[in-house]
mmCIF file of C-alpha atoms and ligand atoms in Angstrom:
data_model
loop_
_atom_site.group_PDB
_atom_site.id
_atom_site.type_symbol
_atom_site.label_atom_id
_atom_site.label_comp_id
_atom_site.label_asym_id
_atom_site.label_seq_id
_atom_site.Cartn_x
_atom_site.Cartn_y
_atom_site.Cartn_z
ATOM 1 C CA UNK A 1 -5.513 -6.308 2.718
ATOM 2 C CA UNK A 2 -4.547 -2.556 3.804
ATOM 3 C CA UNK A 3 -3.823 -3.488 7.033
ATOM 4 C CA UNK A 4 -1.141 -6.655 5.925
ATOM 5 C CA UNK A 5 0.285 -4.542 3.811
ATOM 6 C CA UNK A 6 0.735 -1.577 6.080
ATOM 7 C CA UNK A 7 2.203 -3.991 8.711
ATOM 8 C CA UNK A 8 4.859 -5.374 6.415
ATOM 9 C CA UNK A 9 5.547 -1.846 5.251
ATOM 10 C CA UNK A 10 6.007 -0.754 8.586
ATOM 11 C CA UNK A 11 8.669 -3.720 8.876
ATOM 12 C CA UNK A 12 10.557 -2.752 5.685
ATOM 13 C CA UNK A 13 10.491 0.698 6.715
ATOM 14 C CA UNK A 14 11.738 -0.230 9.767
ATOM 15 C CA UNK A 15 14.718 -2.516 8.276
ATOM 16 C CA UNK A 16 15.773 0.363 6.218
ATOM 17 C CA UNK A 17 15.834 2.703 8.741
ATOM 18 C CA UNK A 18 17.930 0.250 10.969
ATOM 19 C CA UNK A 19 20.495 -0.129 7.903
ATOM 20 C CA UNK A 20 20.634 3.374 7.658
ATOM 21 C CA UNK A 21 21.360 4.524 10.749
ATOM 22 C CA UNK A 22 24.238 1.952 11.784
ATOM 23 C CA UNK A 23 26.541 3.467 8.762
ATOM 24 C CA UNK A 24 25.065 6.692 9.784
ATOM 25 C CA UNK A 25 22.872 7.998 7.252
ATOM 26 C CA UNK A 26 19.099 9.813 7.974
ATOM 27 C CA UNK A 27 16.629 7.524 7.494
ATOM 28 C CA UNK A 28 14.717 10.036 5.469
ATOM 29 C CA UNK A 29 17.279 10.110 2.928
ATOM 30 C CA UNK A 30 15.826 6.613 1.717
ATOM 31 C CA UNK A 31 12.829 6.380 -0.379
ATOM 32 C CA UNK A 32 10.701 2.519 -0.205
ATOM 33 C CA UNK A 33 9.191 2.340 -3.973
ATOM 34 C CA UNK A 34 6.473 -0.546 -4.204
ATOM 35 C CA UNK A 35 7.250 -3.079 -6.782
ATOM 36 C CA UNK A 36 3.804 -3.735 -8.034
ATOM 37 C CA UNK A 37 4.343 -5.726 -11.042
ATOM 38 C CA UNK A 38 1.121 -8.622 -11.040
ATOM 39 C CA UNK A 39 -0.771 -6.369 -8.250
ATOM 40 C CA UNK A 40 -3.932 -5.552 -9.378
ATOM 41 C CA UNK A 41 -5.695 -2.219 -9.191
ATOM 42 C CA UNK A 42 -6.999 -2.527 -5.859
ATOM 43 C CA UNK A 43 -3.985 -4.344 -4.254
ATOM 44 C CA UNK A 44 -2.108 -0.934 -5.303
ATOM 45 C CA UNK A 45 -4.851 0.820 -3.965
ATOM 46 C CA UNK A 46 -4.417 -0.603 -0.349
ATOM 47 C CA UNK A 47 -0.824 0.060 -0.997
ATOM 48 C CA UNK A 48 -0.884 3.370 -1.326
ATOM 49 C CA UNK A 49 -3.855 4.016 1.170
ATOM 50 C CA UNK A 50 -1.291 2.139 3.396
ATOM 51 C CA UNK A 51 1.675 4.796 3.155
ATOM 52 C CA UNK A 52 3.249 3.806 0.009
ATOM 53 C CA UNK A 53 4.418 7.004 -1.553
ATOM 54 C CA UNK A 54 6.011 5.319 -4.832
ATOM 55 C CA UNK A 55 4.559 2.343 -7.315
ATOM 56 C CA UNK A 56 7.360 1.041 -9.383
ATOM 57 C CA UNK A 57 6.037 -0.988 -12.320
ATOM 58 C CA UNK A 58 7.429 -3.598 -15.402
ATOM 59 C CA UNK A 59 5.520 -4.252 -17.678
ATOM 60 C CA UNK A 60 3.925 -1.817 -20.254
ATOM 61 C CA UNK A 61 0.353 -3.314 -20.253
ATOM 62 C CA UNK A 62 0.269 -3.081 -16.753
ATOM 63 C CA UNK A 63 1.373 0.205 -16.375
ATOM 64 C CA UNK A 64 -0.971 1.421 -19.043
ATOM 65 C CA UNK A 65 -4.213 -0.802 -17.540
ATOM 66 C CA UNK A 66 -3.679 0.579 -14.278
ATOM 67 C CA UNK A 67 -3.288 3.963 -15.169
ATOM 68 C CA UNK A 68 -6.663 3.529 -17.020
ATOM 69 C CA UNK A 69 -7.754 2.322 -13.462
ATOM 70 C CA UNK A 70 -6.075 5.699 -11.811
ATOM 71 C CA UNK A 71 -4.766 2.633 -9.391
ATOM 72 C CA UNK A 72 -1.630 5.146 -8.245
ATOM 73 C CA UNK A 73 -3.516 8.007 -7.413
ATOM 74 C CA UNK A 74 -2.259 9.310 -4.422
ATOM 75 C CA UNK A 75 1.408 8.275 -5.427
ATOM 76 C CA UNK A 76 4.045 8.938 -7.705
ATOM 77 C CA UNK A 77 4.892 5.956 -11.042
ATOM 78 C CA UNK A 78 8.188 5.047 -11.978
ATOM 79 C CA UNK A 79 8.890 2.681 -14.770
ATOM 80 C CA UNK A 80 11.082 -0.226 -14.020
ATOM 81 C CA UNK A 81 10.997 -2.572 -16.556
ATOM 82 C CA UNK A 82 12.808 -3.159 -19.936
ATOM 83 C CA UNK A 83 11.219 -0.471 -22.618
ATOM 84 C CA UNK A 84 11.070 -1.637 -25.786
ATOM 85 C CA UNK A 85 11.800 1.126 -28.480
ATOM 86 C CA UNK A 86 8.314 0.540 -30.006
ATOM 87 C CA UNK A 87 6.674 1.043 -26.802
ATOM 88 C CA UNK A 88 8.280 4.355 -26.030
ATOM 89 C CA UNK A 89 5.029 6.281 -26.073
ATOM 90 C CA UNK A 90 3.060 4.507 -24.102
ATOM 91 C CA UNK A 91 5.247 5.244 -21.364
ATOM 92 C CA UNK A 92 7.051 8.753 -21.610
ATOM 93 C CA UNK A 93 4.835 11.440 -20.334
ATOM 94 C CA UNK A 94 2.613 8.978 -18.160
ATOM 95 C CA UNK A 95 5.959 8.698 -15.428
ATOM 96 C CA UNK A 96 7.039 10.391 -12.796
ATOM 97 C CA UNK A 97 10.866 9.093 -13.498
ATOM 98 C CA UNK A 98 12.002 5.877 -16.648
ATOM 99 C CA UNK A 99 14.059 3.918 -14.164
ATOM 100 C CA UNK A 100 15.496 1.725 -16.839
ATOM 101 C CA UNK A 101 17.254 3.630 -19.878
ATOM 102 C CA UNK A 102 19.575 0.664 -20.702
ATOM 103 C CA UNK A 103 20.992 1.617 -24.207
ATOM 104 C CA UNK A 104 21.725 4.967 -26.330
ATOM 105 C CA UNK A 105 18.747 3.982 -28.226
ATOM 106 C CA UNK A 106 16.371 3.788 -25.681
ATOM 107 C CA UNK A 107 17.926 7.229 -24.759
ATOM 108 C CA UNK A 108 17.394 9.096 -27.797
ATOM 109 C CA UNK A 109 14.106 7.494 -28.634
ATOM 110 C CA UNK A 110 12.930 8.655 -25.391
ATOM 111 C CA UNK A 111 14.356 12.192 -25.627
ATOM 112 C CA UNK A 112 12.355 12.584 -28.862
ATOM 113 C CA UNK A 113 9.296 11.139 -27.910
ATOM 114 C CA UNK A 114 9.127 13.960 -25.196
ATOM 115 C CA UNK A 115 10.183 16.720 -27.312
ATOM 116 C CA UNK A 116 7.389 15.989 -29.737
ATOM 117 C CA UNK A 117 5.039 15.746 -26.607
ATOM 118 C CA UNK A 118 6.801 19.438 -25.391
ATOM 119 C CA UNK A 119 8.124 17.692 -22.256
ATOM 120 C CA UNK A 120 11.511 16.755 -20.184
ATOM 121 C CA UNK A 121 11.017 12.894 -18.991
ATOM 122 C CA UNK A 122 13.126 12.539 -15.570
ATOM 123 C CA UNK A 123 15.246 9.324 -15.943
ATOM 124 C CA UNK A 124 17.998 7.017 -14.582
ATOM 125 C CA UNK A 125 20.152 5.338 -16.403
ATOM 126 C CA UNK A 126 20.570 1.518 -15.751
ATOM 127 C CA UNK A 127 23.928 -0.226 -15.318
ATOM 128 C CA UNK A 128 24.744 -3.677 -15.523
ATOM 129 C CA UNK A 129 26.864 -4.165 -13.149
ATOM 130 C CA UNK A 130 27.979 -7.569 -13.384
ATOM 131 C CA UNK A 131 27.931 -7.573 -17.357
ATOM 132 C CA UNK A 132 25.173 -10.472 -17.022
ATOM 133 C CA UNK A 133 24.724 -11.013 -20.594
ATOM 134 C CA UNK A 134 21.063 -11.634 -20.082
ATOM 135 C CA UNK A 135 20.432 -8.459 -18.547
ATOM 136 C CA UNK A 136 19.912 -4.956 -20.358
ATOM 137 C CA UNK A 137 21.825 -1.854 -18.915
ATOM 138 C CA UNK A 138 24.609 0.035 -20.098
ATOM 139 C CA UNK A 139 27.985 -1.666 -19.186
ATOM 140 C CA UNK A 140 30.429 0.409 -16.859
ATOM 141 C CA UNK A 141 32.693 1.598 -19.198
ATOM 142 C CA UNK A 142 29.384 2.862 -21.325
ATOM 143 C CA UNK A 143 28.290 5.132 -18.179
ATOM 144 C CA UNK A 144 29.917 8.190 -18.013
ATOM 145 C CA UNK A 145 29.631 8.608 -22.110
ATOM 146 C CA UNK A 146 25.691 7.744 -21.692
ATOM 147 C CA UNK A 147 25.380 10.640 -18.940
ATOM 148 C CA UNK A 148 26.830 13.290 -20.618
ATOM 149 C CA UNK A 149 24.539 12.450 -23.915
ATOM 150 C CA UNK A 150 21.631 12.952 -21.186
ATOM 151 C CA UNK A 151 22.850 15.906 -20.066
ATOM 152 C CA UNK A 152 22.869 17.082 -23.384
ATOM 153 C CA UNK A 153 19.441 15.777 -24.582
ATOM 154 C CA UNK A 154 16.664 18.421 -24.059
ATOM 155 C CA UNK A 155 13.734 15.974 -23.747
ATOM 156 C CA UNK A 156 15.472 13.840 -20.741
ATOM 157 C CA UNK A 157 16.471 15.170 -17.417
ATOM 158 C CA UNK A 158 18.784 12.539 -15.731
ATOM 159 C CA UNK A 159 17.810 11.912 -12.035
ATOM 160 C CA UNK A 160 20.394 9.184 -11.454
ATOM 161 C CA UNK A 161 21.153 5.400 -11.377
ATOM 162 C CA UNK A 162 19.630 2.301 -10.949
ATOM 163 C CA UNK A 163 20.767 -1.024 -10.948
ATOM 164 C CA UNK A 164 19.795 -4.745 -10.619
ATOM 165 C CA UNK A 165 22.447 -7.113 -9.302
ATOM 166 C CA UNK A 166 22.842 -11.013 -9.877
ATOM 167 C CA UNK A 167 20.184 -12.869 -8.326
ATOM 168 C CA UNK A 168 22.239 -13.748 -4.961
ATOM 169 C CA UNK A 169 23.023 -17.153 -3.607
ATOM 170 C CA UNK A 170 23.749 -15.976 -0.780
ATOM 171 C CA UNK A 171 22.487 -12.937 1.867
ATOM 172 C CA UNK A 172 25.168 -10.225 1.926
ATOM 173 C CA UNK A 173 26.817 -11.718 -2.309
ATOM 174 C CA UNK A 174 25.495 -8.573 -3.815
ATOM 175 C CA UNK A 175 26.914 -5.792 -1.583
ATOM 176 C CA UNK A 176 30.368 -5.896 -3.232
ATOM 177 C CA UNK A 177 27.978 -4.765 -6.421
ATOM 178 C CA UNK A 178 25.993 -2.059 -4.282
ATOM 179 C CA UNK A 179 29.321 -0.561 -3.282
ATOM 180 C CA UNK A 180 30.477 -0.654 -6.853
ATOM 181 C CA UNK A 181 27.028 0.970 -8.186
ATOM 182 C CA UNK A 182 27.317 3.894 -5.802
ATOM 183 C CA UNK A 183 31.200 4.703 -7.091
ATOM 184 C CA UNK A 184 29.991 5.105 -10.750
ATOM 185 C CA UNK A 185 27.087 7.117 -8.653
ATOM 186 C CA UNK A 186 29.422 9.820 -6.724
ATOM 187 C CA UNK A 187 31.775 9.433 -9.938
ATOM 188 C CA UNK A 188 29.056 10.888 -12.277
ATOM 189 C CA UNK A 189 27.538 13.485 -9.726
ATOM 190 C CA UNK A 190 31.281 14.912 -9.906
ATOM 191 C CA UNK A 191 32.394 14.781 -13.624
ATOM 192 C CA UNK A 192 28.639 15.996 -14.482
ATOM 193 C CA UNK A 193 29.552 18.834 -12.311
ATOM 194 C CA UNK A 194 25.914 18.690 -10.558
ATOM 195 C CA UNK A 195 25.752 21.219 -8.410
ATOM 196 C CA UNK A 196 22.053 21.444 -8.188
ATOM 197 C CA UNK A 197 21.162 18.446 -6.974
ATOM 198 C CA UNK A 198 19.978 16.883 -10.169
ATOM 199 C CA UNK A 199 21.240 14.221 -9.871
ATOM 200 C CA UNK A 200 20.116 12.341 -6.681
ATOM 201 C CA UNK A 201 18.944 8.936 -7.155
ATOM 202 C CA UNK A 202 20.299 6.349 -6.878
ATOM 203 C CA UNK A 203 17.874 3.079 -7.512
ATOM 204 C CA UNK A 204 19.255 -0.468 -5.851
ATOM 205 C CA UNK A 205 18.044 -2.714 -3.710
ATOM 206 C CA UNK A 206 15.177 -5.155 -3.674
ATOM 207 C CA UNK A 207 12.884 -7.530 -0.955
ATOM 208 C CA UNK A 208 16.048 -9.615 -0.484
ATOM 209 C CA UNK A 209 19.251 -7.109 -0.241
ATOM 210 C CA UNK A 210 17.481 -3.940 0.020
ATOM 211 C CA UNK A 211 19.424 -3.687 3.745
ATOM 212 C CA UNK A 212 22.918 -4.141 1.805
ATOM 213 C CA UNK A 213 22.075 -1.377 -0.640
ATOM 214 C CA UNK A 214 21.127 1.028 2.245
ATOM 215 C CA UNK A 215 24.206 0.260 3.613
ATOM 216 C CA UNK A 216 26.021 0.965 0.552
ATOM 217 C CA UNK A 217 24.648 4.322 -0.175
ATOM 218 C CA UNK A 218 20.672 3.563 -2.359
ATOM 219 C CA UNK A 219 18.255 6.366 -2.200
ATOM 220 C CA UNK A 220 15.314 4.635 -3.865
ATOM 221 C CA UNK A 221 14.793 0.949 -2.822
ATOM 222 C CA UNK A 222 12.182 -1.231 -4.785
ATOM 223 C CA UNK A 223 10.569 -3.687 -3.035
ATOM 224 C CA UNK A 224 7.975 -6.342 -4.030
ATOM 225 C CA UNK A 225 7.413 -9.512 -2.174
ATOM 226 C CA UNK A 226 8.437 -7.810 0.836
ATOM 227 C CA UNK A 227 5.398 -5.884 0.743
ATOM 228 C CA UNK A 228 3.243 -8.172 -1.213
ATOM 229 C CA UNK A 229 4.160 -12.371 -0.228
ATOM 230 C CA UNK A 230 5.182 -14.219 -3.451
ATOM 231 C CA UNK A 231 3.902 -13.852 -6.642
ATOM 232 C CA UNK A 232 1.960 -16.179 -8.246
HETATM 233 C C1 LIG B 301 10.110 -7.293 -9.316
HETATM 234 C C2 LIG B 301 11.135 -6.231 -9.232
HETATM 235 C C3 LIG B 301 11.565 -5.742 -7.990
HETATM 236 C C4 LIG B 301 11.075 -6.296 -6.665
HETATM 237 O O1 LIG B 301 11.483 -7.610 -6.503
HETATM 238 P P1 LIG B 301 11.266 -8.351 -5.088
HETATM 239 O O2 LIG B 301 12.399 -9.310 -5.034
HETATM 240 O O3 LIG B 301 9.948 -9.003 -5.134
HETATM 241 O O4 LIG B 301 11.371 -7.313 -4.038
HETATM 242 C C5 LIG B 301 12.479 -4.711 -7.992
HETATM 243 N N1 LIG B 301 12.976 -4.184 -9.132
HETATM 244 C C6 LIG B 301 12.598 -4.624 -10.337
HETATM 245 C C7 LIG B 301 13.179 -4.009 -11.551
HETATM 246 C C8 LIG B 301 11.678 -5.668 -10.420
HETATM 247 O O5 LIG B 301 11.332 -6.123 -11.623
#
């Protein structure tokens, strides 16, 4: 299993690095986080023992089951997945970075939940950047309002962005978005006045357009079936 996985990681790394450099960034700039949402405990295992530096996960249970498991040791644990306000605690504290703080509620709730645990949760703050009704995330006009209540907030320190585009029809339909995302990105490094680096992250990108959202400027890119096949 390690050695599957390590070859396709070797590919992605490789198609990320090839994005990068032909709009000129440094490869090393980009981080590949492991989408390991229906993985089990040892398939996260191999990833990491594989070179996967990042697990990226969805779902509460999961996240909590293989913590239980220590299944990321060796690696860092972001949250990905829609929080829900009653699940807060279970999460905050347990995460190297909350990917997904879609709403001023989730926001606050998870700024107190770490102040009552005497920590600062690192966070990005999710946009929806095609106001899919469907989808959580603040809308664009929400962003630069929700960042400066972050900066404010002692219990959160905000690390960046993330988004999730449309599912695309098409190869090359969501880069239009990408190039959007990483506006509102530069836009809030600026107006926040971040002059320490802060804020850095910028989340987009998965199996399918992850190349796209090199090109247009990601830092973080989360990839599942890229590094796993399809999921049952
Ligand atoms: C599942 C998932 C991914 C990875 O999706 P793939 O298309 O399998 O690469 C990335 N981000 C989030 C938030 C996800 O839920």
């Amino acid at each position: 299993m390690e050695t599957l996985i390590r070859a396709k990681l070797e590919q992605a790394l490789a198609g990320i690095a090839a994005a990068a450099r032909e709009v000129g960034r440094d490869p090393a700039e980009i981080t590949l986080e492991a989408a390991t949402k229906t993985q089990d405990a040892a398939t996260v295992r191999a990833a990491i023992a594989a070179g996967v530096t990042v697990c990226g996960e969805n779902r509460v249970q999961e996240l909590t089951q293989k913590l239980d498991q220590f299944a990321y040791d060796g690696a860092r644990v972001h949250f990905i997945g829609h929080l829900q306000t009653n699940k807060i605690n279970k999460v905050v504290g347990r995460v190297d970075l909350i990917e997904s703080i879609g709403s001023a509620r989730l926001l606050e709730g998870v700024n107190d939940c770490a102040l009552r645990l005497g920590r600062v949760q690192d966070i990005l703050l999710e946009v929806n950047i095609a106001g899919e009704e469907s989808k959580s995330g603040f809308a664009p006009e929400e962003l630069l309002f929700a960042a400066e209540r972050a900066m404010e907030l002692p219990g959160v320190r905000l690390r960046g962005l993330m988004a999730i585009p449309p599912v695309a029809q098409d190869v090359g339909d969501n880069r239009k978005f990408f190039h959007k995302i990483y506006q509102f990105y530069v836009d809030i490094i600026q107006k926040m006045g971040d002059n320490k680096g802060t804020i850095s992250c910028l989340s987009m990108g998965m199996s399918r357009d992850y190349a796209d959202a090199v090109r247009e400027g990601a830092t973080l890119v989360r990839l599942g079936t890229a590094l796993f096949g399809p999921r049952s």
